[in-house]
Tab-separated table of C-alpha atoms in Angstrom:
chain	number	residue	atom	x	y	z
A	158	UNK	CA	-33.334	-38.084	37.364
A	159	UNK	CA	-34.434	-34.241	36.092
A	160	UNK	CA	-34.093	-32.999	39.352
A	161	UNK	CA	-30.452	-34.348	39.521
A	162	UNK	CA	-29.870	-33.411	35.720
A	163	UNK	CA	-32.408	-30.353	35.189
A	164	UNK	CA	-31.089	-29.517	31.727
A	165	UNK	CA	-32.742	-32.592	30.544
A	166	UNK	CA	-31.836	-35.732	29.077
A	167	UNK	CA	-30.537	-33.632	25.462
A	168	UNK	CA	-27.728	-32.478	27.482
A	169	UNK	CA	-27.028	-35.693	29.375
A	170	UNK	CA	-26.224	-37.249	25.860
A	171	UNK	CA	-23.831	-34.297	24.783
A	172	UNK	CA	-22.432	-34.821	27.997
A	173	UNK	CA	-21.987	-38.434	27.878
A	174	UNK	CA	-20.844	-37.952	23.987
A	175	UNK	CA	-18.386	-35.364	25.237
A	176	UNK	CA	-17.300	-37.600	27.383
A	177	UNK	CA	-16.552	-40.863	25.548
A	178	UNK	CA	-14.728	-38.990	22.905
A	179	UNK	CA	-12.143	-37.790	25.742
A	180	UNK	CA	-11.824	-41.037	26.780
A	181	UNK	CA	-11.496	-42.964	23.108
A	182	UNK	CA	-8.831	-40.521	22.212
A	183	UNK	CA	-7.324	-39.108	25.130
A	184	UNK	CA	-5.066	-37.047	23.086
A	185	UNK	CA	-5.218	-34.070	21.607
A	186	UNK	CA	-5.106	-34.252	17.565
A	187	UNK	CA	-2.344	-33.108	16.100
A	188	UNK	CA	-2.630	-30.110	13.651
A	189	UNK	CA	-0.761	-29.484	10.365
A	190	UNK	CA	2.710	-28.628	10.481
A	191	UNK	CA	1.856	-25.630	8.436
A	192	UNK	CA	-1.071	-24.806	10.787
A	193	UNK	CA	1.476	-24.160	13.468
A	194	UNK	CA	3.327	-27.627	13.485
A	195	UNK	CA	1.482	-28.899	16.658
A	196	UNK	CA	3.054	-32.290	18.491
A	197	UNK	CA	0.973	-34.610	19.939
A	198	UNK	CA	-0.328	-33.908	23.872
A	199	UNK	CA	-1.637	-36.694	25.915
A	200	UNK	CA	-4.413	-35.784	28.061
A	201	UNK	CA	-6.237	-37.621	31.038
A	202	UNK	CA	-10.241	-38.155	30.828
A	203	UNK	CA	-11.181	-34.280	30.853
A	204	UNK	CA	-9.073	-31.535	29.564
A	205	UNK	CA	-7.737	-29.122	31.973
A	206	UNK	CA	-6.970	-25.561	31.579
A	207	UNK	CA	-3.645	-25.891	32.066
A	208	UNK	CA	-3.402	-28.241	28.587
A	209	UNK	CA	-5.653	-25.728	26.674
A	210	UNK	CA	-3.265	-22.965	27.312
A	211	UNK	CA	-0.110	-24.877	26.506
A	212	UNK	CA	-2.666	-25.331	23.063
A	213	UNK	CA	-3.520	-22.004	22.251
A	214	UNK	CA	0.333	-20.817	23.459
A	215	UNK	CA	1.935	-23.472	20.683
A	216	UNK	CA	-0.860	-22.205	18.543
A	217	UNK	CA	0.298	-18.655	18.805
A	218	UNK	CA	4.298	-19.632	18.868
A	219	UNK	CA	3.443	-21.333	15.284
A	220	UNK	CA	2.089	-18.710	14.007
A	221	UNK	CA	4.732	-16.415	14.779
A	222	UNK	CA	7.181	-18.694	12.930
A	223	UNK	CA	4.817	-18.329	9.709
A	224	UNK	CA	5.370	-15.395	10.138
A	225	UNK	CA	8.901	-15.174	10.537
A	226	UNK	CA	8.911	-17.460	7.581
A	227	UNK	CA	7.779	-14.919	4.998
A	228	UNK	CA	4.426	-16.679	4.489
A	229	UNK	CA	1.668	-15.010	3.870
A	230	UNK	CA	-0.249	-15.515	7.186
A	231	UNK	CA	-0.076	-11.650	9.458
A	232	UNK	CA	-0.763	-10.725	12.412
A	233	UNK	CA	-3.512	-7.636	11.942
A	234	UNK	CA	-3.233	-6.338	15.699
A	235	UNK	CA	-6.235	-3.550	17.353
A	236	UNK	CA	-5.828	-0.886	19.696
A	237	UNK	CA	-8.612	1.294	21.548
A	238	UNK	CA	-8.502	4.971	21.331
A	239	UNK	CA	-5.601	5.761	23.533
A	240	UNK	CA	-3.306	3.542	20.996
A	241	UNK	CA	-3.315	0.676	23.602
A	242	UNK	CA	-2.831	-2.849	22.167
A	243	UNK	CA	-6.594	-4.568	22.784
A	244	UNK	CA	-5.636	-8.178	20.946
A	245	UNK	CA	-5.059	-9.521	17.163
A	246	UNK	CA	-7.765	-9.927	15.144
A	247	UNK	CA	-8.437	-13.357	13.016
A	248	UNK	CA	-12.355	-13.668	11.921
A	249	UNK	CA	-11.709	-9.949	9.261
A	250	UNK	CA	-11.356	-9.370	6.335
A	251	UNK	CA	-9.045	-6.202	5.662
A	252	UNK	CA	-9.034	-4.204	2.196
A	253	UNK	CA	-6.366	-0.787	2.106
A	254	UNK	CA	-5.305	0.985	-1.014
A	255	UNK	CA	-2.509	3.444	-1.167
A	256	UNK	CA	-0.494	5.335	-4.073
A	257	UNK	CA	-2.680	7.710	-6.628
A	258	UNK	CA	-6.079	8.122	-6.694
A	259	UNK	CA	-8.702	9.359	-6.094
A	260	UNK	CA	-11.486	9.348	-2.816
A	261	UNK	CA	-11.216	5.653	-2.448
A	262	UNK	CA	-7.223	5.912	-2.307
A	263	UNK	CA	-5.264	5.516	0.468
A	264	UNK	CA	-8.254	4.245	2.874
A	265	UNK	CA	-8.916	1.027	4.257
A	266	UNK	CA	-12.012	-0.866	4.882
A	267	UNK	CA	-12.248	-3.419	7.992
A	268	UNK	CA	-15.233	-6.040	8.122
A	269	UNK	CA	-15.883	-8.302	10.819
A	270	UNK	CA	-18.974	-10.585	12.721
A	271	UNK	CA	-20.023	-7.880	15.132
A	272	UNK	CA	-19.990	-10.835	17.827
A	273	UNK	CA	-16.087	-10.645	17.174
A	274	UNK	CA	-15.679	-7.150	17.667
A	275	UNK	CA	-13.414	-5.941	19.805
A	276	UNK	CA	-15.572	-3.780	22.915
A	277	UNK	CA	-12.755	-1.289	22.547
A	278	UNK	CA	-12.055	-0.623	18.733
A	279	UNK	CA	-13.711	2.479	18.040
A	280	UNK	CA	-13.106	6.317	16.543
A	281	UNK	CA	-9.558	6.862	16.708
A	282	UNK	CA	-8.063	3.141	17.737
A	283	UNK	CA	-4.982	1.700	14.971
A	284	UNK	CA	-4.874	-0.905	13.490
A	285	UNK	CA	-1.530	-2.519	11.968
A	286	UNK	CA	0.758	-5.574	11.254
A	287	UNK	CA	3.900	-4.914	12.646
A	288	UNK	CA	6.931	-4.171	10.595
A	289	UNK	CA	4.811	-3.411	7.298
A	290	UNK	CA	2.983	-0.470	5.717
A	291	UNK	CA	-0.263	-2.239	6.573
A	292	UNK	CA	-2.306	-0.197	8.932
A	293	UNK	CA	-4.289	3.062	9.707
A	294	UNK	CA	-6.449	4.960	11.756
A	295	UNK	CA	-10.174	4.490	12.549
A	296	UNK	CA	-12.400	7.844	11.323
A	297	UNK	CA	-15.715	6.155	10.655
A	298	UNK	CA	-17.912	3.247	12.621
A	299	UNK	CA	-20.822	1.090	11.087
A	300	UNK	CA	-22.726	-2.068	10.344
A	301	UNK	CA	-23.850	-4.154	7.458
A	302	UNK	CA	-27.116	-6.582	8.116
A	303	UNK	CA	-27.790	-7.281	4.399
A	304	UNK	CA	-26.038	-10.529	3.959
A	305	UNK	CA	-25.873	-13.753	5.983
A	306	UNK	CA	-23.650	-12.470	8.888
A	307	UNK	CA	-23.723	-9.151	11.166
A	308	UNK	CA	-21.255	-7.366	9.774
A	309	UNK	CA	-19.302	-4.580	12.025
A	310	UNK	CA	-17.624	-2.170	9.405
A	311	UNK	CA	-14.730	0.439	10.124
A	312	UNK	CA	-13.192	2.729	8.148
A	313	UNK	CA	-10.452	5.068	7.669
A	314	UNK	CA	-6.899	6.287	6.574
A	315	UNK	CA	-4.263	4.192	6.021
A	316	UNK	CA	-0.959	5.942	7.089
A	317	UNK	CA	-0.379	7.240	3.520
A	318	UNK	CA	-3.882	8.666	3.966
A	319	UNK	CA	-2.831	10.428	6.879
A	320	UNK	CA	0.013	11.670	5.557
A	321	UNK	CA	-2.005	12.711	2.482
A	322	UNK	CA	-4.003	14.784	4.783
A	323	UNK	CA	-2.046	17.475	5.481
A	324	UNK	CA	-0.566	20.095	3.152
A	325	UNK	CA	2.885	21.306	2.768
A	326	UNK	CA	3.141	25.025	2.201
A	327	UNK	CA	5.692	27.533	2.134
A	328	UNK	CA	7.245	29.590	4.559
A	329	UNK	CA	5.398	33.029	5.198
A	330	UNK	CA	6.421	34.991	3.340
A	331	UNK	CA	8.353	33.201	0.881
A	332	UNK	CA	7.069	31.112	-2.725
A	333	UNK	CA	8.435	28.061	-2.194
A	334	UNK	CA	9.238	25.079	0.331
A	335	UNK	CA	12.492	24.309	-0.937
A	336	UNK	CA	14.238	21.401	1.337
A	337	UNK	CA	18.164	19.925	0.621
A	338	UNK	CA	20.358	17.186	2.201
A	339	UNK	CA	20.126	13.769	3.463
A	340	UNK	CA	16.519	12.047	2.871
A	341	UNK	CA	16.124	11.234	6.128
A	342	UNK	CA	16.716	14.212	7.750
A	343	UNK	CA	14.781	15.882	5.146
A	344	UNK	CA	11.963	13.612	6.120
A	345	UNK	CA	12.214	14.233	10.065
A	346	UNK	CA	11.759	17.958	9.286
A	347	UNK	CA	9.126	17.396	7.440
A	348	UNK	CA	7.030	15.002	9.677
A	349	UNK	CA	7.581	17.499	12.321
A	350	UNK	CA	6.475	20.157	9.632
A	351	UNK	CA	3.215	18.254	9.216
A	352	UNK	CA	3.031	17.853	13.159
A	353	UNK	CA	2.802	14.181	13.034
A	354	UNK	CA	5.478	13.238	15.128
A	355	UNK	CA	3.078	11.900	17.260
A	356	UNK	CA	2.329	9.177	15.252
A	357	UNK	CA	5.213	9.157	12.686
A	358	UNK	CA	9.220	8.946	13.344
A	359	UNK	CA	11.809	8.591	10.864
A	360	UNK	CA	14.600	5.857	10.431
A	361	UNK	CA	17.986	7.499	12.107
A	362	UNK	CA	20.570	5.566	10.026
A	363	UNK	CA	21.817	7.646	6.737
A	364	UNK	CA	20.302	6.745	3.307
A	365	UNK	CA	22.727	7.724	1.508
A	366	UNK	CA	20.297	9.442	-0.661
A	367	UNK	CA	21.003	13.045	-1.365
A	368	UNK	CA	17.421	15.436	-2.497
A	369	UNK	CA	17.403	19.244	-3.217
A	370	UNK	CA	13.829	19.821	-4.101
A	371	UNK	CA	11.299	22.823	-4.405
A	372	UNK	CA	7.636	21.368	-4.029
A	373	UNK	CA	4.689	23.098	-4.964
A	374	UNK	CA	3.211	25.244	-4.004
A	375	UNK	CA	0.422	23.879	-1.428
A	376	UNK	CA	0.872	20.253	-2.085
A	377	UNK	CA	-0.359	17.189	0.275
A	378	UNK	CA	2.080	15.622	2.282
A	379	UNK	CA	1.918	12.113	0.933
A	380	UNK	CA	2.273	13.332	-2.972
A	381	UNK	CA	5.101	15.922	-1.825
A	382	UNK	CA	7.026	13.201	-0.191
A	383	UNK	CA	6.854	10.933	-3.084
A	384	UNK	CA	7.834	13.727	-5.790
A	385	UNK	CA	10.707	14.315	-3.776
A	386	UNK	CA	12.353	11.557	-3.516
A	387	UNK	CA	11.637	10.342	-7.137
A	388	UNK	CA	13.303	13.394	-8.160
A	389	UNK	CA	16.648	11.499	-6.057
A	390	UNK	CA	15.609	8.060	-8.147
A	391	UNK	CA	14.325	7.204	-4.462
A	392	UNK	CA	10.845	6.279	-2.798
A	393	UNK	CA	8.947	6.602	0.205
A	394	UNK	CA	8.873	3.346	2.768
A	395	UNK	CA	7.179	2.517	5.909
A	396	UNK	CA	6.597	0.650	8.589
A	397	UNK	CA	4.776	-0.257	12.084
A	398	UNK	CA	7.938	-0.336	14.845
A	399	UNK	CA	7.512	0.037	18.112
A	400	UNK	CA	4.242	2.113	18.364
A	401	UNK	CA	5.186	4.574	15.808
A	402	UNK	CA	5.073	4.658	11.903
A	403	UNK	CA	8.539	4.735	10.725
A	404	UNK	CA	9.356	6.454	7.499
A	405	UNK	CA	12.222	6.079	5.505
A	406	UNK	CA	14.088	6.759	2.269
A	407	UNK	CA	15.608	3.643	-0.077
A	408	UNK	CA	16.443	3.525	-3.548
A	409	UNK	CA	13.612	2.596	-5.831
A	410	UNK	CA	13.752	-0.531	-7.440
A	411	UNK	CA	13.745	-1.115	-11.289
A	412	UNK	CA	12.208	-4.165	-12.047
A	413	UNK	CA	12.290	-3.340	-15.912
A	414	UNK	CA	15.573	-5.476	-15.707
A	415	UNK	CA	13.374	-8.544	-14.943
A	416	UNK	CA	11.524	-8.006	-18.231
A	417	UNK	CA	7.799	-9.739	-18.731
A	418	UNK	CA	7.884	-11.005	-22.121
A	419	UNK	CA	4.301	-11.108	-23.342
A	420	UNK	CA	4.314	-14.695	-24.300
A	421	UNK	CA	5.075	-16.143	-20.612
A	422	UNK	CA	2.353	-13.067	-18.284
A	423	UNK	CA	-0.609	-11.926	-19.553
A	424	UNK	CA	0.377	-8.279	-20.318
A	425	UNK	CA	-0.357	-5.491	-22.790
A	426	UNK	CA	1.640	-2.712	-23.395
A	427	UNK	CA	1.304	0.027	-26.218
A	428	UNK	CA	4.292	1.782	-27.282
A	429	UNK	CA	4.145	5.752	-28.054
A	430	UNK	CA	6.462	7.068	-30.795
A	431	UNK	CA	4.584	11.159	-31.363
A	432	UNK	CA	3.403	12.223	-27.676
A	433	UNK	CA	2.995	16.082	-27.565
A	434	UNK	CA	6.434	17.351	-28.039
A	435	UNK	CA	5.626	20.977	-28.591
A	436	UNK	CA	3.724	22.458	-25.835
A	437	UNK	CA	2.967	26.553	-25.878
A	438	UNK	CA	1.789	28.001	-22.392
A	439	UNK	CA	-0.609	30.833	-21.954
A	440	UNK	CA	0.139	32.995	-19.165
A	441	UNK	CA	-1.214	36.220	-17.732
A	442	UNK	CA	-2.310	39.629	-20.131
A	443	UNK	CA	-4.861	39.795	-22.807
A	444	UNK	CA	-5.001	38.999	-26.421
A	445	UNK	CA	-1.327	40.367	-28.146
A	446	UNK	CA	-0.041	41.105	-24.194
A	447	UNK	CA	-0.650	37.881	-23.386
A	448	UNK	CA	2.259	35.866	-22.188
A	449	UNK	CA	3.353	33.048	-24.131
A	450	UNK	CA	6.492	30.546	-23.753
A	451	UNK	CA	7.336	27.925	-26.187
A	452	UNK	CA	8.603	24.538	-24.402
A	453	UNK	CA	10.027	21.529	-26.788
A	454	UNK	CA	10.294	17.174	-26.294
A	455	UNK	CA	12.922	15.692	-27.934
A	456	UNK	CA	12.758	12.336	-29.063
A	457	UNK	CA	13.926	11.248	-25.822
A	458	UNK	CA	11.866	13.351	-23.816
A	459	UNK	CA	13.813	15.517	-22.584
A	460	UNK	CA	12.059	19.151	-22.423
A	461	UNK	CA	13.991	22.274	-23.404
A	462	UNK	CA	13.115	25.740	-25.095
A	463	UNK	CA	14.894	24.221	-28.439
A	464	UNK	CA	12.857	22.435	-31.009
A	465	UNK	CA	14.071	19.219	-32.280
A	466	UNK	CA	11.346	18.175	-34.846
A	467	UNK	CA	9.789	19.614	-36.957
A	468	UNK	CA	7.186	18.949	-39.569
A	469	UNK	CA	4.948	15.527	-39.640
A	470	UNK	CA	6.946	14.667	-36.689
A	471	UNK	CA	5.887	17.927	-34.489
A	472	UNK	CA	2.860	17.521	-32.373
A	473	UNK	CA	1.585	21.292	-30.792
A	474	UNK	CA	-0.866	21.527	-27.245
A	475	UNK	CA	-1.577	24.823	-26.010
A	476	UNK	CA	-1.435	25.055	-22.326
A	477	UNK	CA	-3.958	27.750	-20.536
A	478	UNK	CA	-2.545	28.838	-17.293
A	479	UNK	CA	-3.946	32.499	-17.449
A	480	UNK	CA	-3.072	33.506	-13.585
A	481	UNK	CA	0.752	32.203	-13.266
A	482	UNK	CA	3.149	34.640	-13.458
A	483	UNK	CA	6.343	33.888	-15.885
A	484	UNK	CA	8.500	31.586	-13.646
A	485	UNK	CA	5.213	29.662	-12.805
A	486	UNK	CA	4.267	29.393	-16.238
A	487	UNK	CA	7.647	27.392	-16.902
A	488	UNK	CA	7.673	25.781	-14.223
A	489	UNK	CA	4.283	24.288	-14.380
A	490	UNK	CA	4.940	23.774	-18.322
A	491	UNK	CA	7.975	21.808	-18.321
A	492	UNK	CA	5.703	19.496	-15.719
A	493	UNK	CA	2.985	19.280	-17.761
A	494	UNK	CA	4.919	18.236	-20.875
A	495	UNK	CA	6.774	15.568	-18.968
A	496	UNK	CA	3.386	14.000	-18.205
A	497	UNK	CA	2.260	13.925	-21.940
A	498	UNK	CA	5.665	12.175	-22.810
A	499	UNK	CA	3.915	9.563	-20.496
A	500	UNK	CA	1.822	8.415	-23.381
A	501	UNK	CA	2.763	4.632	-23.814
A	502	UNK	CA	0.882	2.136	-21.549
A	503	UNK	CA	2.130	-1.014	-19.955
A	504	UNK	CA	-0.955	-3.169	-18.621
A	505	UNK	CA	0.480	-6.439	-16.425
A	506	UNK	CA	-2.430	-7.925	-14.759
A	507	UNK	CA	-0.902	-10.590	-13.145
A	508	UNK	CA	2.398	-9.434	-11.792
A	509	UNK	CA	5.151	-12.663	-10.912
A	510	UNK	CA	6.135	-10.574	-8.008
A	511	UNK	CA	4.587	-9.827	-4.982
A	512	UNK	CA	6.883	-7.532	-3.654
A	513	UNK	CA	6.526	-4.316	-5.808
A	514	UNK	CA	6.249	-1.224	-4.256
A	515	UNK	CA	4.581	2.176	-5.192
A	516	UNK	CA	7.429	3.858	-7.179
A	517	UNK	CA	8.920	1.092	-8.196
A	518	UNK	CA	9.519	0.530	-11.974
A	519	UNK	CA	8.230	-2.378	-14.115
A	520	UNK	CA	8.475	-2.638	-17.435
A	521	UNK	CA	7.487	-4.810	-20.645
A	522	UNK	CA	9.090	-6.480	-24.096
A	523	UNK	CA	7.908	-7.739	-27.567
A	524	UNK	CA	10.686	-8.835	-29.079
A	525	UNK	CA	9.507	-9.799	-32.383
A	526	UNK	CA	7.610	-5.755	-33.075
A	527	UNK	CA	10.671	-4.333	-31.213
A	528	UNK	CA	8.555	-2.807	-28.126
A	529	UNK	CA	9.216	-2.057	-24.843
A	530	UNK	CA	7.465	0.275	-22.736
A	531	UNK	CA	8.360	0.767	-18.624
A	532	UNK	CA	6.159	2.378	-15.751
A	533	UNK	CA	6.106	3.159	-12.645
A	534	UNK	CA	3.559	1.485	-9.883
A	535	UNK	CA	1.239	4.276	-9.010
A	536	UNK	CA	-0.971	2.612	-7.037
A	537	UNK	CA	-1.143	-0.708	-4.956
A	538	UNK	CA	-4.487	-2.814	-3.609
A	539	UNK	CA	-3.928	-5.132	-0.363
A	540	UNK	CA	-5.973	-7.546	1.440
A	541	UNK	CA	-5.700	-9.270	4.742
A	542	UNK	CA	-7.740	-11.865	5.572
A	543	UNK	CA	-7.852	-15.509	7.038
A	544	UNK	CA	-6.359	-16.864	4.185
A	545	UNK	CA	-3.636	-14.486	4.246
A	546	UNK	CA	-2.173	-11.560	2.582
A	547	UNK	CA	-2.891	-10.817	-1.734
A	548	UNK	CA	-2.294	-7.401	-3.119
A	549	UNK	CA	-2.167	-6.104	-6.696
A	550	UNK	CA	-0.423	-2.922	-8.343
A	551	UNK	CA	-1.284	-0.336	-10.533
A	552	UNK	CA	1.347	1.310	-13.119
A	553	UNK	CA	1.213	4.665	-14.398
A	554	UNK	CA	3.661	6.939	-15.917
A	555	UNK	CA	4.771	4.805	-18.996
A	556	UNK	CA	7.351	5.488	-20.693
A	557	UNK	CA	9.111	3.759	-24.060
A	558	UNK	CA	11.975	2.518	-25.665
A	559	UNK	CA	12.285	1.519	-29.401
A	560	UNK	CA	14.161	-2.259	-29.281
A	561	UNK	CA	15.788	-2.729	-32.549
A	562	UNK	CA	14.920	-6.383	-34.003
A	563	UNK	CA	18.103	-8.235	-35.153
A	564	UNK	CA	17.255	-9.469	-38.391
């Protein structure tokens, strides 16, 4: 008997087990209809090959419509380093942040059981789910032994990281990059500015979004694009299309409309009424040569070189900028007051929509104290994993408005 079974009589009884479970059921079970809506296949004794792939194929096809569903489940797809599609990957966990920030921002972190790493995903492979802003570029390769599970661990930009990484500065010669017209176009001269129309195109169709912006001087790419198209009331969207990053212009979205009353979302916001509103800039020269320039807030935040209030209500900040010249001086000035206008805060740590984007606007109401402060998302966290997709925002950039109380 071992020399006609030599793996022994352990493996005769998985064998025979194996067996007898075939040949009680002789189907195979039939999964969720959420797991992919799998009917019912009669088998014979033994399951061939043929039945497994029709399996794993309906398996795949229900995904797809989960997918196409708008449920949460993605498809997080590898390449190797020549951008070549090497298969999607399902035991990872996924974590990307993009927006403002500092080091961390705009990266992603990858984790996997190295026995489920792909032999090809190394320096310089993508990874992406199609037709989001999910995905990036491998720049760094490692491991992690310290808890239960081999852990292979890559790292990298995400696309806004990329984009982040290079800087847009002005023509020789001149002091400015100063760009005008259609967003689109504006963006496809810029992309090929950056020399990343390898990896990036831009959506053909018009936005209908007009910009006419200077940037300054020696700004990254990914915080230039932004400021320009918020100057339009627009922001900056992506996505993974047909092996290239797509970028395009649409209208930012004010969600401020769709109030979060305090009582119904956990939420704390904190409602400004004396920012800085009087901000004097020190430019170049030396002690009574020294050039200075006066720049006002009104109560509504707009900034001007007339002064509105006066008094209790006045609130000075002297701004050092010793090497700008005079225009610079303004210029940076009137920035730098806007940003102290910013001085409400609007907290929402649970947000009742998952579909906020960076530069869209939230905002938040007290009725009964008459508050209600708006900002705009600065910052979003996403992670992809076997359970699916979560992500969670970031505002910055409050801003106020006094709600009178009907009495």
């Amino acid at each position: 008997a071992r020399r006609r079974d030599p793996r022994g009589r352990l493996a005769r009884l998985v064998d025979n087990r194996t067996r007898r479970r075939w040949e009680r059921g002789r189907r195979v079970r039939r999964a969720h209809p959420r797991q992919g809506g799998i009917r019912r296949v009669h088998v014979g004794a033994r399951p061939s090959r043929h039945i497994v792939g029709v399996v794993v194929q309906r398996l795949r096809l229900g995904s797809d419509r989960l997918r196409g569903e708008g449920h949460a489940a993605m498809l997080l797809i590898c390449t190797d380093a020549s951008r070549r599609d090497l298969r999607a990957l399902d035991d990872c966990t996924m974590d990307m942040e993009f927006g403002d920030g500092g080091g961390d921002a705009n990266t992603f972190e990858l984790r996997m059981p190295v026995a489920s790493a792909p032999e090809g995903l190394t320096f310089g492979s993508l990874v992406y789910v199609d037709g989001t802003e999910y995905g990036g570029i491998v720049d760094d390769v490692g491991s992690d032994t310290t808890g239960r599970i081999h852990k292979a661990v890559y790292g990298g930009r995400t696309w806004h990281g990329v984009l982040e990484g290079r800087v847009l500065r002005p023509d020789r010669g001149a002091d400015y990059l100063s760009v005008s017209g259609e967003a689109n176009a504006v963006l496809l001269q810029l992309v090929h500015r950056m020399g990343l129309a390898e990896l990036f195109a831009v959506d053909a169709s018009d936005s209908g979004i007009r910009v006419g912006y200077r940037f300054a001087r020696y700004v990254a790419g990914y915080a230039g694009l932004r400021a320009m198209l918020a100057s339009a009331g627009a922001k900056l969207a992506m996505r993974w299309d047909g092996g290239k990053v797509v970028l395009s212009a649409m209208p930012r979205r004010d969600w401020s409309r769709e109030e979060f009353e305090g009582r119904r979302t956990p939420i704390k916001i904190k409602q400004a009424s004396r920012p800085v509103n009087h901000l004097v800039c020190l430019g170049k020269g030396e002690l009574a040569q020294r050039t200075v320039i006066d720049l006002y807030a009104d109560e509504s935040g707009n900034v001007s070189k007339t002064q509105s209030m006066f008094g209790v209500d006045e609130v000075e900040r002297a701004y050092d900028y010793s090497s700008a010249e005079d225009a610079d001086l303004e210029q940076e000035g009137i920035k730098r007051l806007k940003e102290l206008q910013d001085a409400s805060t609007c907290d929402v740590s649970e947000l009742p929509n998952a579909d906020f984007d960076v530069g869209d606007v939230v905002g938040g109401r007290e009725s009964r104290l008459g508050v209600f402060v708006t900002a705009t998302i600065a910052r979003k966290v996403v992670t992809i994993g076997r359970r699916g997709v979560t992500s969670s925002c970031e505002a910055g950039g409050a801003s106020s408005r006094r709600v009178t109380r009907a009495l």
